[in-house]
Amino acid sequence: MNTEWLILGPAALYMMSMTLTPGPNNIMLTASGANFGFRRTLPHMWGILGGCFLLFAGIALGLGVLFENYPAIQHALRWLGSGYLLFLAWKIASAPPPNLSVQEHSIPLTFWQAAAFQFANPKAWVMGLALMAGFLPESGPPVFNALVLAGFAEMVALPCIALWAAFGSAIGERIKTAAAWRAFNITMGILTAACVVLILR
């Protein structure tokens, strides 16, 4: 292997530091894990990984330059992402306790919904831009390098975001009353809505 790929060690540490810290994805995974359990949250998790893989590879192959040349596209995505995040925050905050029959009408985020959200997630953009600027090898096929680094980054991210879903699932097992569930869901909804500040600043 090219010695430039020794940079994967520091890249792994970078991804761990970014994906273990709070952000829109991890807050929503915690809420989903609590309300739906770890297994039903898996499509949400895989959607985050798939969306970030495409975003990171796209940044390495010129998507970042496209946004620099056409800031209106980024501006539009920022507002669309903010609106969608507020919608998700409302769904989380208004979700009934899982033990109520009405809960069967509520479903966790799908793979495609989670994947699409990454393109409007400011933390995902920051991660992707820094990852590709700091750790992408300069020699070798650009497409191959971008795919390998993006894939490696998501392998590192998987156990990190899984911890948040598992944390939410553990919380869900300990909440026993409808009032406590409503308080938890409202809190998670407020935290999710607060992430809009990161998008619009």
PDB file of N, CA and C in Angstrom, residues 19-90:
ATOM      1  N   THR A  19     -17.679  12.077  15.139  1.00  0.00           N
ATOM      2  CA  THR A  19     -18.928  11.303  15.169  1.00  0.00           C
ATOM      3  C   THR A  19     -19.340  10.863  16.570  1.00  0.00           C
ATOM      4  N   LEU A  20     -18.465  11.039  17.552  1.00  0.00           N
ATOM      5  CA  LEU A  20     -18.836  10.735  18.933  1.00  0.00           C
ATOM      6  C   LEU A  20     -19.424  11.945  19.646  1.00  0.00           C
ATOM      7  N   THR A  21     -19.287  13.118  19.043  1.00  0.00           N
ATOM      8  CA  THR A  21     -19.776  14.344  19.675  1.00  0.00           C
ATOM      9  C   THR A  21     -21.203  14.667  19.219  1.00  0.00           C
ATOM     10  N   PRO A  22     -21.957  15.433  20.015  1.00  0.00           N
ATOM     11  CA  PRO A  22     -23.354  15.724  19.662  1.00  0.00           C
ATOM     12  C   PRO A  22     -23.484  16.499  18.366  1.00  0.00           C
ATOM     13  N   GLY A  23     -24.580  16.267  17.681  1.00  0.00           N
ATOM     14  CA  GLY A  23     -24.921  16.951  16.443  1.00  0.00           C
ATOM     15  C   GLY A  23     -26.314  16.501  16.035  1.00  0.00           C
ATOM     16  N   PRO A  24     -26.839  17.038  14.931  1.00  0.00           N
ATOM     17  CA  PRO A  24     -28.200  16.657  14.512  1.00  0.00           C
ATOM     18  C   PRO A  24     -28.392  15.154  14.380  1.00  0.00           C
ATOM     19  N   ASN A  25     -27.458  14.464  13.741  1.00  0.00           N
ATOM     20  CA  ASN A  25     -27.604  13.013  13.552  1.00  0.00           C
ATOM     21  C   ASN A  25     -27.666  12.272  14.874  1.00  0.00           C
ATOM     22  N   ASN A  26     -26.742  12.569  15.772  1.00  0.00           N
ATOM     23  CA  ASN A  26     -26.673  11.821  17.023  1.00  0.00           C
ATOM     24  C   ASN A  26     -27.845  12.115  17.944  1.00  0.00           C
ATOM     25  N   ILE A  27     -28.332  13.344  17.936  1.00  0.00           N
ATOM     26  CA  ILE A  27     -29.511  13.669  18.734  1.00  0.00           C
ATOM     27  C   ILE A  27     -30.722  12.898  18.221  1.00  0.00           C
ATOM     28  N   MET A  28     -30.890  12.858  16.890  1.00  0.00           N
ATOM     29  CA  MET A  28     -32.035  12.137  16.317  1.00  0.00           C
ATOM     30  C   MET A  28     -31.891  10.631  16.507  1.00  0.00           C
ATOM     31  N   LEU A  29     -30.672  10.109  16.454  1.00  0.00           N
ATOM     32  CA  LEU A  29     -30.472   8.680  16.708  1.00  0.00           C
ATOM     33  C   LEU A  29     -30.823   8.325  18.145  1.00  0.00           C
ATOM     34  N   THR A  30     -30.483   9.195  19.068  1.00  0.00           N
ATOM     35  CA  THR A  30     -30.826   8.954  20.466  1.00  0.00           C
ATOM     36  C   THR A  30     -32.341   8.912  20.652  1.00  0.00           C
ATOM     37  N   ALA A  31     -33.024   9.870  20.045  1.00  0.00           N
ATOM     38  CA  ALA A  31     -34.484   9.903  20.142  1.00  0.00           C
ATOM     39  C   ALA A  31     -35.101   8.678  19.481  1.00  0.00           C
ATOM     40  N   SER A  32     -34.572   8.290  18.326  1.00  0.00           N
ATOM     41  CA  SER A  32     -35.105   7.123  17.617  1.00  0.00           C
ATOM     42  C   SER A  32     -34.847   5.849  18.405  1.00  0.00           C
ATOM     43  N   GLY A  33     -33.647   5.717  18.957  1.00  0.00           N
ATOM     44  CA  GLY A  33     -33.339   4.534  19.749  1.00  0.00           C
ATOM     45  C   GLY A  33     -34.258   4.402  20.943  1.00  0.00           C
ATOM     46  N   ALA A  34     -34.566   5.515  21.588  1.00  0.00           N
ATOM     47  CA  ALA A  34     -35.452   5.486  22.750  1.00  0.00           C
ATOM     48  C   ALA A  34     -36.878   5.119  22.366  1.00  0.00           C
ATOM     49  N   ASN A  35     -37.369   5.681  21.273  1.00  0.00           N
ATOM     50  CA  ASN A  35     -38.767   5.494  20.891  1.00  0.00           C
ATOM     51  C   ASN A  35     -39.027   4.208  20.120  1.00  0.00           C
ATOM     52  N   PHE A  36     -38.047   3.762  19.330  1.00  0.00           N
ATOM     53  CA  PHE A  36     -38.285   2.613  18.450  1.00  0.00           C
ATOM     54  C   PHE A  36     -37.381   1.417  18.728  1.00  0.00           C
ATOM     55  N   GLY A  37     -36.356   1.613  19.536  1.00  0.00           N
ATOM     56  CA  GLY A  37     -35.413   0.537  19.796  1.00  0.00           C
ATOM     57  C   GLY A  37     -34.254   0.546  18.806  1.00  0.00           C
ATOM     58  N   PHE A  38     -33.198  -0.164  19.164  1.00  0.00           N
ATOM     59  CA  PHE A  38     -31.984  -0.151  18.348  1.00  0.00           C
ATOM     60  C   PHE A  38     -32.216  -0.764  16.971  1.00  0.00           C
ATOM     61  N   ARG A  39     -32.887  -1.898  16.910  1.00  0.00           N
ATOM     62  CA  ARG A  39     -33.055  -2.605  15.637  1.00  0.00           C
ATOM     63  C   ARG A  39     -33.830  -1.769  14.627  1.00  0.00           C
ATOM     64  N   ARG A  40     -34.904  -1.119  15.046  1.00  0.00           N
ATOM     65  CA  ARG A  40     -35.707  -0.323  14.114  1.00  0.00           C
ATOM     66  C   ARG A  40     -35.017   0.989  13.734  1.00  0.00           C
ATOM     67  N   THR A  41     -33.969   1.344  14.460  1.00  0.00           N
ATOM     68  CA  THR A  41     -33.204   2.547  14.142  1.00  0.00           C
ATOM     69  C   THR A  41     -32.091   2.256  13.132  1.00  0.00           C
ATOM     70  N   LEU A  42     -31.839   0.984  12.836  1.00  0.00           N
ATOM     71  CA  LEU A  42     -30.752   0.630  11.914  1.00  0.00           C
ATOM     72  C   LEU A  42     -30.870   1.289  10.536  1.00  0.00           C
ATOM     73  N   PRO A  43     -32.061   1.334   9.890  1.00  0.00           N
ATOM     74  CA  PRO A  43     -32.132   2.017   8.593  1.00  0.00           C
ATOM     75  C   PRO A  43     -31.711   3.488   8.683  1.00  0.00           C
ATOM     76  N   HIS A  44     -32.059   4.150   9.779  1.00  0.00           N
ATOM     77  CA  HIS A  44     -31.640   5.534  10.006  1.00  0.00           C
ATOM     78  C   HIS A  44     -30.114   5.610  10.064  1.00  0.00           C
ATOM     79  N   MET A  45     -29.509   4.699  10.814  1.00  0.00           N
ATOM     80  CA  MET A  45     -28.050   4.671  10.918  1.00  0.00           C
ATOM     81  C   MET A  45     -27.385   4.435   9.574  1.00  0.00           C
ATOM     82  N   TRP A  46     -27.869   3.443   8.828  1.00  0.00           N
ATOM     83  CA  TRP A  46     -27.268   3.136   7.528  1.00  0.00           C
ATOM     84  C   TRP A  46     -27.474   4.281   6.544  1.00  0.00           C
ATOM     85  N   GLY A  47     -28.599   4.998   6.691  1.00  0.00           N
ATOM     86  CA  GLY A  47     -28.838   6.157   5.831  1.00  0.00           C
ATOM     87  C   GLY A  47     -27.833   7.262   6.086  1.00  0.00           C
ATOM     88  N   ILE A  48     -27.509   7.495   7.357  1.00  0.00           N
ATOM     89  CA  ILE A  48     -26.479   8.482   7.691  1.00  0.00           C
ATOM     90  C   ILE A  48     -25.155   8.102   7.055  1.00  0.00           C
ATOM     91  N   LEU A  49     -24.772   6.834   7.194  1.00  0.00           N
ATOM     92  CA  LEU A  49     -23.494   6.372   6.645  1.00  0.00           C
ATOM     93  C   LEU A  49     -23.474   6.462   5.121  1.00  0.00           C
ATOM     94  N   GLY A  50     -24.570   6.031   4.490  1.00  0.00           N
ATOM     95  CA  GLY A  50     -24.640   6.081   3.027  1.00  0.00           C
ATOM     96  C   GLY A  50     -24.625   7.496   2.496  1.00  0.00           C
ATOM     97  N   GLY A  51     -25.383   8.389   3.151  1.00  0.00           N
ATOM     98  CA  GLY A  51     -25.417   9.779   2.716  1.00  0.00           C
ATOM     99  C   GLY A  51     -24.073  10.463   2.887  1.00  0.00           C
ATOM    100  N   CYS A  52     -23.408  10.197   4.020  1.00  0.00           N
ATOM    101  CA  CYS A  52     -22.094  10.804   4.249  1.00  0.00           C
ATOM    102  C   CYS A  52     -21.052  10.247   3.284  1.00  0.00           C
ATOM    103  N   PHE A  53     -21.156   8.974   2.962  1.00  0.00           N
ATOM    104  CA  PHE A  53     -20.219   8.386   1.988  1.00  0.00           C
ATOM    105  C   PHE A  53     -20.321   9.117   0.649  1.00  0.00           C
ATOM    106  N   LEU A  54     -21.543   9.302   0.163  1.00  0.00           N
ATOM    107  CA  LEU A  54     -21.738  10.003  -1.110  1.00  0.00           C
ATOM    108  C   LEU A  54     -21.299  11.455  -1.016  1.00  0.00           C
ATOM    109  N   LEU A  55     -21.607  12.095   0.111  1.00  0.00           N
ATOM    110  CA  LEU A  55     -21.234  13.501   0.283  1.00  0.00           C
ATOM    111  C   LEU A  55     -19.720  13.659   0.314  1.00  0.00           C
ATOM    112  N   PHE A  56     -19.039  12.828   1.101  1.00  0.00           N
ATOM    113  CA  PHE A  56     -17.588  12.947   1.228  1.00  0.00           C
ATOM    114  C   PHE A  56     -16.888  12.676  -0.096  1.00  0.00           C
ATOM    115  N   ALA A  57     -17.323  11.608  -0.780  1.00  0.00           N
ATOM    116  CA  ALA A  57     -16.729  11.294  -2.079  1.00  0.00           C
ATOM    117  C   ALA A  57     -17.007  12.418  -3.071  1.00  0.00           C
ATOM    118  N   GLY A  58     -18.218  12.966  -3.028  1.00  0.00           N
ATOM    119  CA  GLY A  58     -18.566  14.068  -3.925  1.00  0.00           C
ATOM    120  C   GLY A  58     -17.725  15.310  -3.671  1.00  0.00           C
ATOM    121  N   ILE A  59     -17.464  15.595  -2.393  1.00  0.00           N
ATOM    122  CA  ILE A  59     -16.616  16.739  -2.055  1.00  0.00           C
ATOM    123  C   ILE A  59     -15.231  16.552  -2.648  1.00  0.00           C
ATOM    124  N   ALA A  60     -14.678  15.341  -2.512  1.00  0.00           N
ATOM    125  CA  ALA A  60     -13.334  15.073  -3.041  1.00  0.00           C
ATOM    126  C   ALA A  60     -13.284  15.187  -4.555  1.00  0.00           C
ATOM    127  N   LEU A  61     -14.400  14.897  -5.207  1.00  0.00           N
ATOM    128  CA  LEU A  61     -14.430  14.891  -6.673  1.00  0.00           C
ATOM    129  C   LEU A  61     -14.965  16.184  -7.278  1.00  0.00           C
ATOM    130  N   GLY A  62     -15.149  17.207  -6.446  1.00  0.00           N
ATOM    131  CA  GLY A  62     -15.485  18.509  -7.002  1.00  0.00           C
ATOM    132  C   GLY A  62     -16.765  19.148  -6.517  1.00  0.00           C
ATOM    133  N   LEU A  63     -17.548  18.470  -5.668  1.00  0.00           N
ATOM    134  CA  LEU A  63     -18.802  19.053  -5.202  1.00  0.00           C
ATOM    135  C   LEU A  63     -18.564  20.317  -4.388  1.00  0.00           C
ATOM    136  N   GLY A  64     -17.492  20.314  -3.581  1.00  0.00           N
ATOM    137  CA  GLY A  64     -17.180  21.504  -2.797  1.00  0.00           C
ATOM    138  C   GLY A  64     -16.892  22.703  -3.675  1.00  0.00           C
ATOM    139  N   VAL A  65     -16.194  22.468  -4.787  1.00  0.00           N
ATOM    140  CA  VAL A  65     -15.881  23.559  -5.724  1.00  0.00           C
ATOM    141  C   VAL A  65     -17.165  24.082  -6.364  1.00  0.00           C
ATOM    142  N   LEU A  66     -18.098  23.161  -6.669  1.00  0.00           N
ATOM    143  CA  LEU A  66     -19.375  23.565  -7.257  1.00  0.00           C
ATOM    144  C   LEU A  66     -20.126  24.503  -6.329  1.00  0.00           C
ATOM    145  N   PHE A  67     -20.124  24.189  -5.046  1.00  0.00           N
ATOM    146  CA  PHE A  67     -20.816  25.039  -4.089  1.00  0.00           C
ATOM    147  C   PHE A  67     -20.122  26.384  -3.936  1.00  0.00           C
ATOM    148  N   GLU A  68     -18.791  26.391  -4.060  1.00  0.00           N
ATOM    149  CA  GLU A  68     -18.066  27.657  -3.981  1.00  0.00           C
ATOM    150  C   GLU A  68     -18.394  28.550  -5.175  1.00  0.00           C
ATOM    151  N   ASN A  69     -18.556  27.944  -6.348  1.00  0.00           N
ATOM    152  CA  ASN A  69     -18.846  28.713  -7.558  1.00  0.00           C
ATOM    153  C   ASN A  69     -20.307  29.129  -7.654  1.00  0.00           C
ATOM    154  N   TYR A  70     -21.187  28.342  -7.041  1.00  0.00           N
ATOM    155  CA  TYR A  70     -22.631  28.632  -7.092  1.00  0.00           C
ATOM    156  C   TYR A  70     -23.190  28.632  -5.673  1.00  0.00           C
ATOM    157  N   PRO A  71     -22.915  29.670  -4.907  1.00  0.00           N
ATOM    158  CA  PRO A  71     -23.360  29.715  -3.509  1.00  0.00           C
ATOM    159  C   PRO A  71     -24.878  29.662  -3.346  1.00  0.00           C
ATOM    160  N   ALA A  72     -25.628  29.987  -4.395  1.00  0.00           N
ATOM    161  CA  ALA A  72     -27.087  29.936  -4.296  1.00  0.00           C
ATOM    162  C   ALA A  72     -27.571  28.510  -4.044  1.00  0.00           C
ATOM    163  N   ILE A  73     -26.858  27.531  -4.589  1.00  0.00           N
ATOM    164  CA  ILE A  73     -27.239  26.130  -4.369  1.00  0.00           C
ATOM    165  C   ILE A  73     -27.084  25.779  -2.902  1.00  0.00           C
ATOM    166  N   GLN A  74     -25.960  26.160  -2.328  1.00  0.00           N
ATOM    167  CA  GLN A  74     -25.718  25.888  -0.916  1.00  0.00           C
ATOM    168  C   GLN A  74     -26.727  26.626  -0.044  1.00  0.00           C
ATOM    169  N   HIS A  75     -27.051  27.853  -0.430  1.00  0.00           N
ATOM    170  CA  HIS A  75     -28.018  28.646   0.332  1.00  0.00           C
ATOM    171  C   HIS A  75     -29.388  27.972   0.313  1.00  0.00           C
ATOM    172  N   ALA A  76     -29.794  27.477  -0.851  1.00  0.00           N
ATOM    173  CA  ALA A  76     -31.095  26.810  -0.961  1.00  0.00           C
ATOM    174  C   ALA A  76     -31.128  25.526  -0.129  1.00  0.00           C
ATOM    175  N   LEU A  77     -30.061  24.748  -0.199  1.00  0.00           N
ATOM    176  CA  LEU A  77     -29.998  23.525   0.587  1.00  0.00           C
ATOM    177  C   LEU A  77     -30.020  23.812   2.083  1.00  0.00           C
ATOM    178  N   ARG A  78     -29.388  24.915   2.480  1.00  0.00           N
ATOM    179  CA  ARG A  78     -29.365  25.278   3.894  1.00  0.00           C
ATOM    180  C   ARG A  78     -30.777  25.542   4.404  1.00  0.00           C
ATOM    181  N   TRP A  79     -31.567  26.259   3.598  1.00  0.00           N
ATOM    182  CA  TRP A  79     -32.928  26.556   4.036  1.00  0.00           C
ATOM    183  C   TRP A  79     -33.825  25.317   3.969  1.00  0.00           C
ATOM    184  N   LEU A  80     -33.642  24.504   2.936  1.00  0.00           N
ATOM    185  CA  LEU A  80     -34.414  23.259   2.859  1.00  0.00           C
ATOM    186  C   LEU A  80     -34.076  22.339   4.024  1.00  0.00           C
ATOM    187  N   GLY A  81     -32.790  22.243   4.337  1.00  0.00           N
ATOM    188  CA  GLY A  81     -32.373  21.412   5.454  1.00  0.00           C
ATOM    189  C   GLY A  81     -32.916  21.919   6.777  1.00  0.00           C
ATOM    190  N   SER A  82     -32.942  23.225   6.943  1.00  0.00           N
ATOM    191  CA  SER A  82     -33.474  23.809   8.176  1.00  0.00           C
ATOM    192  C   SER A  82     -34.957  23.503   8.330  1.00  0.00           C
ATOM    193  N   GLY A  83     -35.693  23.662   7.225  1.00  0.00           N
ATOM    194  CA  GLY A  83     -37.120  23.367   7.273  1.00  0.00           C
ATOM    195  C   GLY A  83     -37.392  21.909   7.581  1.00  0.00           C
ATOM    196  N   TYR A  84     -36.623  21.028   6.960  1.00  0.00           N
ATOM    197  CA  TYR A  84     -36.805  19.594   7.198  1.00  0.00           C
ATOM    198  C   TYR A  84     -36.428  19.234   8.627  1.00  0.00           C
ATOM    199  N   LEU A  85     -35.373  19.840   9.146  1.00  0.00           N
ATOM    200  CA  LEU A  85     -34.952  19.556  10.517  1.00  0.00           C
ATOM    201  C   LEU A  85     -36.008  20.025  11.517  1.00  0.00           C
ATOM    202  N   LEU A  86     -36.622  21.175  11.261  1.00  0.00           N
ATOM    203  CA  LEU A  86     -37.698  21.645  12.135  1.00  0.00           C
ATOM    204  C   LEU A  86     -38.904  20.713  12.081  1.00  0.00           C
ATOM    205  N   PHE A  87     -39.190  20.181  10.898  1.00  0.00           N
ATOM    206  CA  PHE A  87     -40.275  19.204  10.767  1.00  0.00           C
ATOM    207  C   PHE A  87     -39.974  17.951  11.582  1.00  0.00           C
ATOM    208  N   LEU A  88     -38.746  17.470  11.498  1.00  0.00           N
ATOM    209  CA  LEU A  88     -38.352  16.297  12.275  1.00  0.00           C
ATOM    210  C   LEU A  88     -38.395  16.594  13.768  1.00  0.00           C
ATOM    211  N   ALA A  89     -37.974  17.808  14.147  1.00  0.00           N
ATOM    212  CA  ALA A  89     -38.014  18.193  15.555  1.00  0.00           C
ATOM    213  C   ALA A  89     -39.443  18.178  16.082  1.00  0.00           C
ATOM    214  N   TRP A  90     -40.385  18.674  15.266  1.00  0.00           N
ATOM    215  CA  TRP A  90     -41.795  18.658  15.666  1.00  0.00           C
ATOM    216  C   TRP A  90     -42.307  17.224  15.804  1.00  0.00           C
TER     217      TRP A  90
END
